[in-house]
Amino acid sequence: MAHSDLFAQRTKAMKASEIRELLKLLDQPDIISFAGGIPDPAHFPRDAFAKAMSLALDETSAGTSLQYAASEGYGPLRTWIADYMQTLGVTCDIDNIIITAGSQQALDYLGKLYLDKDDTALVEWPTYLGALGAFNAYEPRFDRLNAGENRTPDEIQNAARAAGGCVKFSYLSPDFANPTGKTLSRTERLAVLAQADALDCAVIEDGAYQALRYAGDDVPSLLALEFAQKGTLEACRTIYCGSFSKTLAPGLRVGWVVAAKPVIAQMVLLKQAADLQTATINQIAVNHVARSVFASHVETLRGVYGARLAAMLAALDKHMPDGVTWTKPQGGMFVWVTLPKSVDGRDLLEKALDARVAFVPGSAFYADGATTNTIRLNFSMSDEAKIDLGIARLAEVMRKAFLQ
Amino acid sequence: MAHSDLFAQRTKAMKASEIRELLKLLDQPDIISFAGGIPDPAHFPRDAFAKAMSLALDETSAGTSLQYAASEGYGPLRTWIADYMQTLGVTCDIDNIIITAGSQQALDYLGKLYLDKDDTALVEWPTYLGALGAFNAYEPRFDRLNAGENRTPDEIQNAARAAGGCVKFSYLSPDFANPTGKTLSRTERLAVLAQADALDCAVIEDGAYQALRYAGDDVPSLLALEFAQKGTLEACRTIYCGSFSKTLAPGLRVGWVVAAKPVIAQMVLLKQAADLQTATINQIAVNHVARSVFASHVETLRGVYGARLAAMLAALDKHMPDGVTWTKPQGGMFVWVTLPKSVDGRDLLEKALDARVAFVPGSAFYADGATTNTIRLNFSMSDEAKIDLGIARLAEVMRKAFLQ
């Protein structure tokens, strides 16, 4: 039998993540890789997790930790998250929170919750590759958020209707976005909210990197700004996706969503049908670790990653040839580099691998794949000396490539 | 804003699981509950999990356990599963296996993989409620598997085409099914496979309870039977879903799927887009526990649950009034009771709760909800004395109800 003859239409839009396929090739120790987007395992809070798992599996707790649990998530962890959201300026209670298997799963469930075939999702250009992947399963149309081309909300909505659906949500990562490292100003955030009000659509705020600021001042999250405008979470259209993957550890797959109760209630039903619940023991362990070391551990990470970001920006300044520009992030894990128009990041990668340095070509981060002269550099996995050496190698590759 | 105005059409078919909502009400200690479907936490392999987590978080392993990992799953665990499948008569390698967050997630991903809107899924009548919930997200039509009404494959396929799609798969749990406890004979299994060949559809085999046999002889799984017919897994249309939830512990959410490589490769893409991967540390811990205690622990469970099943069947014999019949399972966690036609299981539950005994009314397990005179009894969570007392209470409730 030809198995693929039976597959649903949606599978035609789903292809392997270039990044994850690429990462499989990068186990060679002499390559300096700026290709990943993962935390440095040398800085996981191992002791805290070992203690937490030991507590979760002691005689009084193991029966709960190893058993099924409620689809909405572990109450004490949701309480910790409610307190954490309060520090971000959002007042909520645990019925405004669902625990997901990382924030990637939140994106899948939000696609499932909102998108009928041919509905429109507004996304940044470029945007998080994993969001495009998650939403693609529901066969949407992507349109450009904040196109800078002065389209009115009516024009955007009319284009969505002409495609057979309507605008269901904007998706964006306002802090230290993957892949660009950019942060939206307060004014830009208020414009996103005003546009969503005009379109009457939801806003999905990806807060995965929000806690990882190394310089500059915090800007309130979209949800905090909307909460301040409207006075109650129930009136807010913003849906905030949080994650412990970048602050504590990704291997437990624990994230969360904060939104108005009708949204959370429907997500609970989706989750019940899709995987019943996030692993009980992981939620209990994360609750222990968050309560014991979250603030101090994030402070440690800010020091470690902040130094690496500074090293990368200094190395780019020092080594890069003319015609190359890059973002100046204040947090997160990525710097976004724009090459001369004639240079394709994918071609450059081939040459870079020969020179034992790696990165991710930028085209995959565009919903239309059309822009090819960009690359993403990750700085979280390399120490400062390696960063300088790797950027020097990359600059040398560029000089040769530009001459061709 | 009215949040639900923006929700996708699929959400209209998704409602709360009666079982999970009901379970929330059953925390009162004086209720004898046959309503759950969960393992007895007194018999989790706690020591093995505590040791496994300790190993997973030691200095050499923690960096891996807490980090991102491949979407297809942890290699050593997939190797263990390949060896386990060999004991069931299926030769496969690790590229035939993907790890999922429990077998519930496998059902969601298989719905996503196969079902376009209005495609047909053939299911048993009654069937696992969670399968109906998982598939419902993809807006299928359900038709009856093995209707016993002698429809030809052409008639079944023509009905599917008239509904706007085609038959994409049969879904069934051939061993000690939830909710009926029934096991298909070898002849019945061969008929399911022959029907799938004639329909040219996939077969999803839910093996969640297969290891929990307390009496009688093993019947080869559908996948093993098809493998024996066709000689290679690549020619098989059966997709086997396995789970550690019933044999080791559900709270880690680790299950697996075995199928031909093109099916697994596409599921890996779906998983990458939907939640990246099953929690790394959980897979590493389950690998340790499976390798150290799987066989001996399953043997222990067979003793414990087998005695409870025997106690329930004896109590039903002893207490039930005339007009009530029930299945005689040889494994699993459930006995399925048929009431007189005039008695609705939901009405009976109200009265039973007053008498401090609980169960799940059967109607939710039918795709059309039309059959109301059945109930599901779980025997895994109560000791033998409680089972006798609970069945006696239930019989008393029935006697009164039947007189009305």
PDB file of C-alpha atoms in Angstrom, chain A residues 110-360:
ATOM      1  CA  LEU A 110      -4.146  27.767  19.709  1.00  0.00           C
ATOM      2  CA  GLY A 111      -3.979  26.958  16.009  1.00  0.00           C
ATOM      3  CA  LYS A 112      -6.474  24.166  16.652  1.00  0.00           C
ATOM      4  CA  LEU A 113      -8.673  26.454  18.705  1.00  0.00           C
ATOM      5  CA  TYR A 114      -8.889  29.322  16.220  1.00  0.00           C
ATOM      6  CA  LEU A 115      -8.003  28.294  12.698  1.00  0.00           C
ATOM      7  CA  ASP A 116     -10.416  26.910  10.197  1.00  0.00           C
ATOM      8  CA  LYS A 117      -8.922  26.155   6.812  1.00  0.00           C
ATOM      9  CA  ASP A 118      -8.137  29.398   4.930  1.00  0.00           C
ATOM     10  CA  ASP A 119      -8.439  31.614   7.992  1.00  0.00           C
ATOM     11  CA  THR A 120      -5.707  34.215   8.268  1.00  0.00           C
ATOM     12  CA  ALA A 121      -2.982  34.373  10.918  1.00  0.00           C
ATOM     13  CA  LEU A 122      -0.997  37.596  11.052  1.00  0.00           C
ATOM     14  CA  VAL A 123       2.667  36.926  11.781  1.00  0.00           C
ATOM     15  CA  GLU A 124       5.874  38.911  11.857  1.00  0.00           C
ATOM     16  CA  TRP A 125       8.083  38.757   8.788  1.00  0.00           C
ATOM     17  CA  PRO A 126      10.336  36.910   9.760  1.00  0.00           C
ATOM     18  CA  THR A 127       8.775  35.001  12.677  1.00  0.00           C
ATOM     19  CA  TYR A 128       9.358  31.929  14.823  1.00  0.00           C
ATOM     20  CA  LEU A 129       9.648  28.950  12.502  1.00  0.00           C
ATOM     21  CA  GLY A 130       7.918  26.676  15.014  1.00  0.00           C
ATOM     22  CA  ALA A 131       4.850  28.891  15.026  1.00  0.00           C
ATOM     23  CA  LEU A 132       4.546  28.611  11.253  1.00  0.00           C
ATOM     24  CA  GLY A 133       4.887  24.842  11.633  1.00  0.00           C
ATOM     25  CA  ALA A 134       2.307  24.566  14.389  1.00  0.00           C
ATOM     26  CA  PHE A 135      -0.267  26.737  12.616  1.00  0.00           C
ATOM     27  CA  ASN A 136       0.335  25.115   9.216  1.00  0.00           C
ATOM     28  CA  ALA A 137      -1.371  21.954  10.451  1.00  0.00           C
ATOM     29  CA  TYR A 138      -4.654  23.851  10.367  1.00  0.00           C
ATOM     30  CA  GLU A 139      -4.172  25.077   6.791  1.00  0.00           C
ATOM     31  CA  PRO A 140      -4.296  28.834   7.342  1.00  0.00           C
ATOM     32  CA  ARG A 141      -3.246  31.723   5.172  1.00  0.00           C
ATOM     33  CA  PHE A 142      -0.433  33.857   6.610  1.00  0.00           C
ATOM     34  CA  ASP A 143      -0.410  37.600   6.258  1.00  0.00           C
ATOM     35  CA  ARG A 144       2.074  40.143   7.430  1.00  0.00           C
ATOM     36  CA  LEU A 145       1.742  41.782  10.821  1.00  0.00           C
ATOM     37  CA  ASN A 146       2.752  45.449  10.915  1.00  0.00           C
ATOM     38  CA  ALA A 147       3.640  45.449   7.288  1.00  0.00           C
ATOM     39  CA  GLY A 148       4.741  49.043   7.468  1.00  0.00           C
ATOM     40  CA  GLU A 149       2.786  49.575   4.289  1.00  0.00           C
ATOM     41  CA  ASN A 150      -0.097  51.405   5.961  1.00  0.00           C
ATOM     42  CA  ARG A 151      -2.841  48.961   5.147  1.00  0.00           C
ATOM     43  CA  THR A 152      -5.992  49.708   7.106  1.00  0.00           C
ATOM     44  CA  PRO A 153      -7.608  47.000   9.239  1.00  0.00           C
ATOM     45  CA  ASP A 154     -10.408  46.869   6.667  1.00  0.00           C
ATOM     46  CA  GLU A 155      -7.949  46.173   3.886  1.00  0.00           C
ATOM     47  CA  ILE A 156      -6.314  43.413   5.930  1.00  0.00           C
ATOM     48  CA  GLN A 157      -9.667  41.871   6.841  1.00  0.00           C
ATOM     49  CA  ASN A 158     -10.964  42.130   3.278  1.00  0.00           C
ATOM     50  CA  ALA A 159      -7.921  40.289   1.997  1.00  0.00           C
ATOM     51  CA  ALA A 160      -8.547  37.592   4.616  1.00  0.00           C
ATOM     52  CA  ARG A 161     -12.173  37.274   3.564  1.00  0.00           C
ATOM     53  CA  ALA A 162     -11.225  37.091  -0.081  1.00  0.00           C
ATOM     54  CA  ALA A 163      -9.058  34.083   0.848  1.00  0.00           C
ATOM     55  CA  GLY A 164     -12.087  32.328   2.322  1.00  0.00           C
ATOM     56  CA  GLY A 165     -11.807  33.002   6.064  1.00  0.00           C
ATOM     57  CA  CYS A 166     -11.099  35.907   8.370  1.00  0.00           C
ATOM     58  CA  VAL A 167      -8.273  37.187  10.573  1.00  0.00           C
ATOM     59  CA  LYS A 168      -8.310  35.013  13.700  1.00  0.00           C
ATOM     60  CA  PHE A 169      -5.205  36.236  15.484  1.00  0.00           C
ATOM     61  CA  SER A 170      -1.929  38.089  15.397  1.00  0.00           C
ATOM     62  CA  TYR A 171       1.032  36.051  16.609  1.00  0.00           C
ATOM     63  CA  LEU A 172       4.199  37.741  17.795  1.00  0.00           C
ATOM     64  CA  SER A 173       7.074  37.530  20.207  1.00  0.00           C
ATOM     65  CA  PRO A 174       7.543  41.104  21.440  1.00  0.00           C
ATOM     66  CA  ASP A 175      10.693  40.493  23.513  1.00  0.00           C
ATOM     67  CA  PHE A 176      14.005  39.402  21.942  1.00  0.00           C
ATOM     68  CA  ALA A 177      12.135  37.566  19.215  1.00  0.00           C
ATOM     69  CA  ASN A 178      13.336  34.377  17.645  1.00  0.00           C
ATOM     70  CA  PRO A 179      14.862  34.855  15.057  1.00  0.00           C
ATOM     71  CA  THR A 180      15.556  38.594  15.047  1.00  0.00           C
ATOM     72  CA  GLY A 181      16.321  39.375  18.690  1.00  0.00           C
ATOM     73  CA  LYS A 182      14.177  42.503  18.287  1.00  0.00           C
ATOM     74  CA  THR A 183      12.018  43.978  21.031  1.00  0.00           C
ATOM     75  CA  LEU A 184       8.913  46.047  20.326  1.00  0.00           C
ATOM     76  CA  SER A 185       8.642  49.441  21.974  1.00  0.00           C
ATOM     77  CA  ARG A 186       5.641  50.318  24.104  1.00  0.00           C
ATOM     78  CA  THR A 187       4.287  52.406  21.214  1.00  0.00           C
ATOM     79  CA  GLU A 188       4.625  49.498  18.797  1.00  0.00           C
ATOM     80  CA  ARG A 189       2.889  47.204  21.279  1.00  0.00           C
ATOM     81  CA  LEU A 190      -0.009  49.597  21.705  1.00  0.00           C
ATOM     82  CA  ALA A 191      -0.329  49.723  17.912  1.00  0.00           C
ATOM     83  CA  VAL A 192      -0.541  45.908  17.756  1.00  0.00           C
ATOM     84  CA  LEU A 193      -3.312  45.964  20.371  1.00  0.00           C
ATOM     85  CA  ALA A 194      -5.187  48.754  18.577  1.00  0.00           C
ATOM     86  CA  GLN A 195      -4.978  46.863  15.311  1.00  0.00           C
ATOM     87  CA  ALA A 196      -6.356  43.710  16.996  1.00  0.00           C
ATOM     88  CA  ASP A 197      -9.224  45.737  18.449  1.00  0.00           C
ATOM     89  CA  ALA A 198      -9.980  47.068  14.984  1.00  0.00           C
ATOM     90  CA  LEU A 199      -9.773  43.600  13.424  1.00  0.00           C
ATOM     91  CA  ASP A 200     -11.643  42.028  16.350  1.00  0.00           C
ATOM     92  CA  CYS A 201      -9.089  39.229  16.456  1.00  0.00           C
ATOM     93  CA  ALA A 202      -7.108  37.571  19.229  1.00  0.00           C
ATOM     94  CA  VAL A 203      -3.430  38.307  19.922  1.00  0.00           C
ATOM     95  CA  ILE A 204      -1.060  35.470  20.725  1.00  0.00           C
ATOM     96  CA  GLU A 205       1.908  36.781  22.672  1.00  0.00           C
ATOM     97  CA  ASP A 206       4.882  34.443  22.763  1.00  0.00           C
ATOM     98  CA  GLY A 207       6.749  35.288  25.958  1.00  0.00           C
ATOM     99  CA  ALA A 208       9.350  32.536  25.721  1.00  0.00           C
ATOM    100  CA  TYR A 209      12.327  34.902  26.052  1.00  0.00           C
ATOM    101  CA  GLN A 210      10.765  37.691  28.121  1.00  0.00           C
ATOM    102  CA  ALA A 211      12.676  36.897  31.328  1.00  0.00           C
ATOM    103  CA  LEU A 212      16.046  36.855  29.535  1.00  0.00           C
ATOM    104  CA  ARG A 213      16.833  40.586  29.385  1.00  0.00           C
ATOM    105  CA  TYR A 214      20.518  41.492  29.740  1.00  0.00           C
ATOM    106  CA  ALA A 215      20.416  45.237  29.116  1.00  0.00           C
ATOM    107  CA  GLY A 216      17.925  48.099  28.924  1.00  0.00           C
ATOM    108  CA  ASP A 217      14.573  48.452  30.660  1.00  0.00           C
ATOM    109  CA  ASP A 218      11.634  46.056  30.696  1.00  0.00           C
ATOM    110  CA  VAL A 219       8.730  46.910  28.416  1.00  0.00           C
ATOM    111  CA  PRO A 220       5.357  45.683  29.684  1.00  0.00           C
ATOM    112  CA  SER A 221       4.025  42.633  27.893  1.00  0.00           C
ATOM    113  CA  LEU A 222       1.145  43.006  25.440  1.00  0.00           C
ATOM    114  CA  LEU A 223      -1.088  41.282  27.972  1.00  0.00           C
ATOM    115  CA  ALA A 224      -0.018  43.650  30.744  1.00  0.00           C
ATOM    116  CA  LEU A 225      -0.660  46.668  28.511  1.00  0.00           C
ATOM    117  CA  GLU A 226      -4.085  45.394  27.495  1.00  0.00           C
ATOM    118  CA  PHE A 227      -4.901  44.475  31.094  1.00  0.00           C
ATOM    119  CA  ALA A 228      -4.057  48.047  32.122  1.00  0.00           C
ATOM    120  CA  GLN A 229      -6.355  49.360  29.373  1.00  0.00           C
ATOM    121  CA  LYS A 230      -9.321  47.102  30.037  1.00  0.00           C
ATOM    122  CA  GLY A 231      -9.105  46.442  33.753  1.00  0.00           C
ATOM    123  CA  THR A 232      -9.926  42.728  33.659  1.00  0.00           C
ATOM    124  CA  LEU A 233      -8.378  39.745  31.975  1.00  0.00           C
ATOM    125  CA  GLU A 234     -11.817  38.619  30.817  1.00  0.00           C
ATOM    126  CA  ALA A 235     -11.986  41.643  28.497  1.00  0.00           C
ATOM    127  CA  CYS A 236      -8.501  41.028  27.067  1.00  0.00           C
ATOM    128  CA  ARG A 237      -7.949  39.520  23.638  1.00  0.00           C
ATOM    129  CA  THR A 238      -4.277  38.796  24.306  1.00  0.00           C
ATOM    130  CA  ILE A 239      -3.277  35.219  25.037  1.00  0.00           C
ATOM    131  CA  TYR A 240       0.100  34.975  26.755  1.00  0.00           C
ATOM    132  CA  CYS A 241       2.257  31.873  26.202  1.00  0.00           C
ATOM    133  CA  GLY A 242       4.962  31.269  28.777  1.00  0.00           C
ATOM    134  CA  SER A 243       7.652  28.627  29.004  1.00  0.00           C
ATOM    135  CA  PHE A 244      10.133  27.224  31.499  1.00  0.00           C
ATOM    136  CA  SER A 245      12.281  25.911  28.643  1.00  0.00           C
ATOM    137  CA  LYS A 246      14.585  28.911  28.462  1.00  0.00           C
ATOM    138  CA  THR A 247      14.621  29.811  32.166  1.00  0.00           C
ATOM    139  CA  LEU A 248      14.813  26.380  33.869  1.00  0.00           C
ATOM    140  CA  ALA A 249      15.107  23.509  31.368  1.00  0.00           C
ATOM    141  CA  PRO A 250      13.429  22.432  28.123  1.00  0.00           C
ATOM    142  CA  GLY A 251      13.671  18.676  28.672  1.00  0.00           C
ATOM    143  CA  LEU A 252      10.660  18.589  31.006  1.00  0.00           C
ATOM    144  CA  ARG A 253       8.342  20.224  28.443  1.00  0.00           C
ATOM    145  CA  VAL A 254       6.421  22.541  30.763  1.00  0.00           C
ATOM    146  CA  GLY A 255       4.892  25.803  29.612  1.00  0.00           C
ATOM    147  CA  TRP A 256       1.681  27.695  30.236  1.00  0.00           C
ATOM    148  CA  VAL A 257      -0.992  29.892  28.715  1.00  0.00           C
ATOM    149  CA  VAL A 258      -2.717  32.835  30.425  1.00  0.00           C
ATOM    150  CA  ALA A 259      -5.951  34.146  28.916  1.00  0.00           C
ATOM    151  CA  ALA A 260      -9.594  34.911  29.580  1.00  0.00           C
ATOM    152  CA  LYS A 261     -11.461  31.980  31.119  1.00  0.00           C
ATOM    153  CA  PRO A 262     -13.518  31.009  28.035  1.00  0.00           C
ATOM    154  CA  VAL A 263     -10.284  30.593  26.076  1.00  0.00           C
ATOM    155  CA  ILE A 264      -8.645  28.515  28.802  1.00  0.00           C
ATOM    156  CA  ALA A 265     -11.766  26.396  29.288  1.00  0.00           C
ATOM    157  CA  GLN A 266     -11.821  25.504  25.599  1.00  0.00           C
ATOM    158  CA  MET A 267      -8.083  24.803  25.608  1.00  0.00           C
ATOM    159  CA  VAL A 268      -8.628  22.401  28.516  1.00  0.00           C
ATOM    160  CA  LEU A 269     -11.104  20.488  26.362  1.00  0.00           C
ATOM    161  CA  LEU A 270      -8.660  20.435  23.459  1.00  0.00           C
ATOM    162  CA  LYS A 271      -5.888  19.191  25.725  1.00  0.00           C
ATOM    163  CA  GLN A 272      -8.086  16.539  27.309  1.00  0.00           C
ATOM    164  CA  ALA A 273      -8.803  15.181  23.832  1.00  0.00           C
ATOM    165  CA  ALA A 274      -5.246  15.547  22.559  1.00  0.00           C
ATOM    166  CA  ASP A 275      -2.953  14.231  25.316  1.00  0.00           C
ATOM    167  CA  LEU A 276      -5.052  14.229  28.512  1.00  0.00           C
ATOM    168  CA  GLN A 277      -2.535  16.340  30.467  1.00  0.00           C
ATOM    169  CA  THR A 278       1.058  17.469  30.771  1.00  0.00           C
ATOM    170  CA  ALA A 279       3.172  14.922  32.665  1.00  0.00           C
ATOM    171  CA  THR A 280       2.229  15.106  36.339  1.00  0.00           C
ATOM    172  CA  ILE A 281       5.668  14.542  37.800  1.00  0.00           C
ATOM    173  CA  ASN A 282       7.193  17.235  35.577  1.00  0.00           C
ATOM    174  CA  GLN A 283       4.697  19.821  36.775  1.00  0.00           C
ATOM    175  CA  ILE A 284       5.349  18.896  40.391  1.00  0.00           C
ATOM    176  CA  ALA A 285       9.115  19.058  39.878  1.00  0.00           C
ATOM    177  CA  VAL A 286       8.938  22.400  38.063  1.00  0.00           C
ATOM    178  CA  ASN A 287       6.758  23.751  40.861  1.00  0.00           C
ATOM    179  CA  HIS A 288       9.436  22.819  43.416  1.00  0.00           C
ATOM    180  CA  VAL A 289      12.255  24.275  41.304  1.00  0.00           C
ATOM    181  CA  ALA A 290      10.386  27.473  40.410  1.00  0.00           C
ATOM    182  CA  ARG A 291       9.606  28.106  44.079  1.00  0.00           C
ATOM    183  CA  SER A 292      13.156  27.454  45.209  1.00  0.00           C
ATOM    184  CA  VAL A 293      15.453  28.916  42.533  1.00  0.00           C
ATOM    185  CA  PHE A 294      13.563  30.668  39.705  1.00  0.00           C
ATOM    186  CA  ALA A 295      14.601  34.235  40.481  1.00  0.00           C
ATOM    187  CA  SER A 296      18.200  33.450  41.405  1.00  0.00           C
ATOM    188  CA  HIS A 297      18.658  31.082  38.497  1.00  0.00           C
ATOM    189  CA  VAL A 298      17.317  33.576  35.950  1.00  0.00           C
ATOM    190  CA  GLU A 299      19.739  36.116  37.418  1.00  0.00           C
ATOM    191  CA  THR A 300      22.585  33.666  36.820  1.00  0.00           C
ATOM    192  CA  LEU A 301      21.494  33.069  33.233  1.00  0.00           C
ATOM    193  CA  ARG A 302      21.307  36.812  32.606  1.00  0.00           C
ATOM    194  CA  GLY A 303      24.936  37.083  33.612  1.00  0.00           C
ATOM    195  CA  VAL A 304      26.091  34.142  31.501  1.00  0.00           C
ATOM    196  CA  TYR A 305      24.093  34.857  28.356  1.00  0.00           C
ATOM    197  CA  GLY A 306      24.487  38.624  28.660  1.00  0.00           C
ATOM    198  CA  ALA A 307      28.261  38.250  28.475  1.00  0.00           C
ATOM    199  CA  ARG A 308      27.909  36.024  25.409  1.00  0.00           C
ATOM    200  CA  LEU A 309      25.588  38.487  23.681  1.00  0.00           C
ATOM    201  CA  ALA A 310      28.066  41.294  24.386  1.00  0.00           C
ATOM    202  CA  ALA A 311      30.882  39.136  23.006  1.00  0.00           C
ATOM    203  CA  MET A 312      28.938  38.397  19.840  1.00  0.00           C
ATOM    204  CA  LEU A 313      28.055  42.042  19.209  1.00  0.00           C
ATOM    205  CA  ALA A 314      31.697  43.025  19.802  1.00  0.00           C
ATOM    206  CA  ALA A 315      32.947  40.280  17.477  1.00  0.00           C
ATOM    207  CA  LEU A 316      30.518  41.332  14.751  1.00  0.00           C
ATOM    208  CA  ASP A 317      31.751  44.919  15.073  1.00  0.00           C
ATOM    209  CA  LYS A 318      35.356  43.756  14.935  1.00  0.00           C
ATOM    210  CA  HIS A 319      35.197  41.202  12.120  1.00  0.00           C
ATOM    211  CA  MET A 320      32.262  41.760   9.783  1.00  0.00           C
ATOM    212  CA  PRO A 321      32.944  43.121   6.309  1.00  0.00           C
ATOM    213  CA  ASP A 322      31.100  46.134   4.904  1.00  0.00           C
ATOM    214  CA  GLY A 323      27.640  45.474   3.545  1.00  0.00           C
ATOM    215  CA  VAL A 324      26.595  43.325   6.508  1.00  0.00           C
ATOM    216  CA  THR A 325      24.234  44.642   9.195  1.00  0.00           C
ATOM    217  CA  TRP A 326      22.801  43.049  12.306  1.00  0.00           C
ATOM    218  CA  THR A 327      20.334  43.629  15.119  1.00  0.00           C
ATOM    219  CA  LYS A 328      21.465  44.788  18.569  1.00  0.00           C
ATOM    220  CA  PRO A 329      19.320  42.684  20.931  1.00  0.00           C
ATOM    221  CA  GLN A 330      19.045  43.379  24.660  1.00  0.00           C
ATOM    222  CA  GLY A 331      18.181  39.804  25.550  1.00  0.00           C
ATOM    223  CA  GLY A 332      17.136  36.387  24.289  1.00  0.00           C
ATOM    224  CA  MET A 333      19.402  34.038  22.358  1.00  0.00           C
ATOM    225  CA  PHE A 334      19.731  35.408  18.820  1.00  0.00           C
ATOM    226  CA  VAL A 335      21.297  38.058  16.612  1.00  0.00           C
ATOM    227  CA  TRP A 336      19.872  38.506  13.106  1.00  0.00           C
ATOM    228  CA  VAL A 337      22.256  39.337  10.316  1.00  0.00           C
ATOM    229  CA  THR A 338      21.366  40.884   6.959  1.00  0.00           C
ATOM    230  CA  LEU A 339      23.719  40.141   4.088  1.00  0.00           C
ATOM    231  CA  PRO A 340      24.038  41.979   0.808  1.00  0.00           C
ATOM    232  CA  LYS A 341      20.948  41.299  -1.334  1.00  0.00           C
ATOM    233  CA  SER A 342      22.871  39.075  -3.732  1.00  0.00           C
ATOM    234  CA  VAL A 343      24.016  36.623  -1.055  1.00  0.00           C
ATOM    235  CA  ASP A 344      21.798  33.648  -0.181  1.00  0.00           C
ATOM    236  CA  GLY A 345      22.169  32.475   3.425  1.00  0.00           C
ATOM    237  CA  ARG A 346      21.831  28.857   2.303  1.00  0.00           C
ATOM    238  CA  ASP A 347      24.777  29.126  -0.076  1.00  0.00           C
ATOM    239  CA  LEU A 348      26.769  30.846   2.620  1.00  0.00           C
ATOM    240  CA  LEU A 349      26.045  27.994   5.037  1.00  0.00           C
ATOM    241  CA  GLU A 350      27.618  25.450   2.694  1.00  0.00           C
ATOM    242  CA  LYS A 351      30.819  27.437   2.611  1.00  0.00           C
ATOM    243  CA  ALA A 352      30.665  28.133   6.344  1.00  0.00           C
ATOM    244  CA  LEU A 353      30.447  24.444   7.181  1.00  0.00           C
ATOM    245  CA  ASP A 354      33.695  23.931   5.263  1.00  0.00           C
ATOM    246  CA  ALA A 355      35.184  26.611   7.494  1.00  0.00           C
ATOM    247  CA  ARG A 356      33.764  24.828  10.574  1.00  0.00           C
ATOM    248  CA  VAL A 357      31.193  27.407  11.606  1.00  0.00           C
ATOM    249  CA  ALA A 358      27.411  27.025  11.409  1.00  0.00           C
ATOM    250  CA  PHE A 359      24.238  29.156  11.593  1.00  0.00           C
ATOM    251  CA  VAL A 360      20.666  28.968  10.314  1.00  0.00           C
TER     252      VAL A 360
END
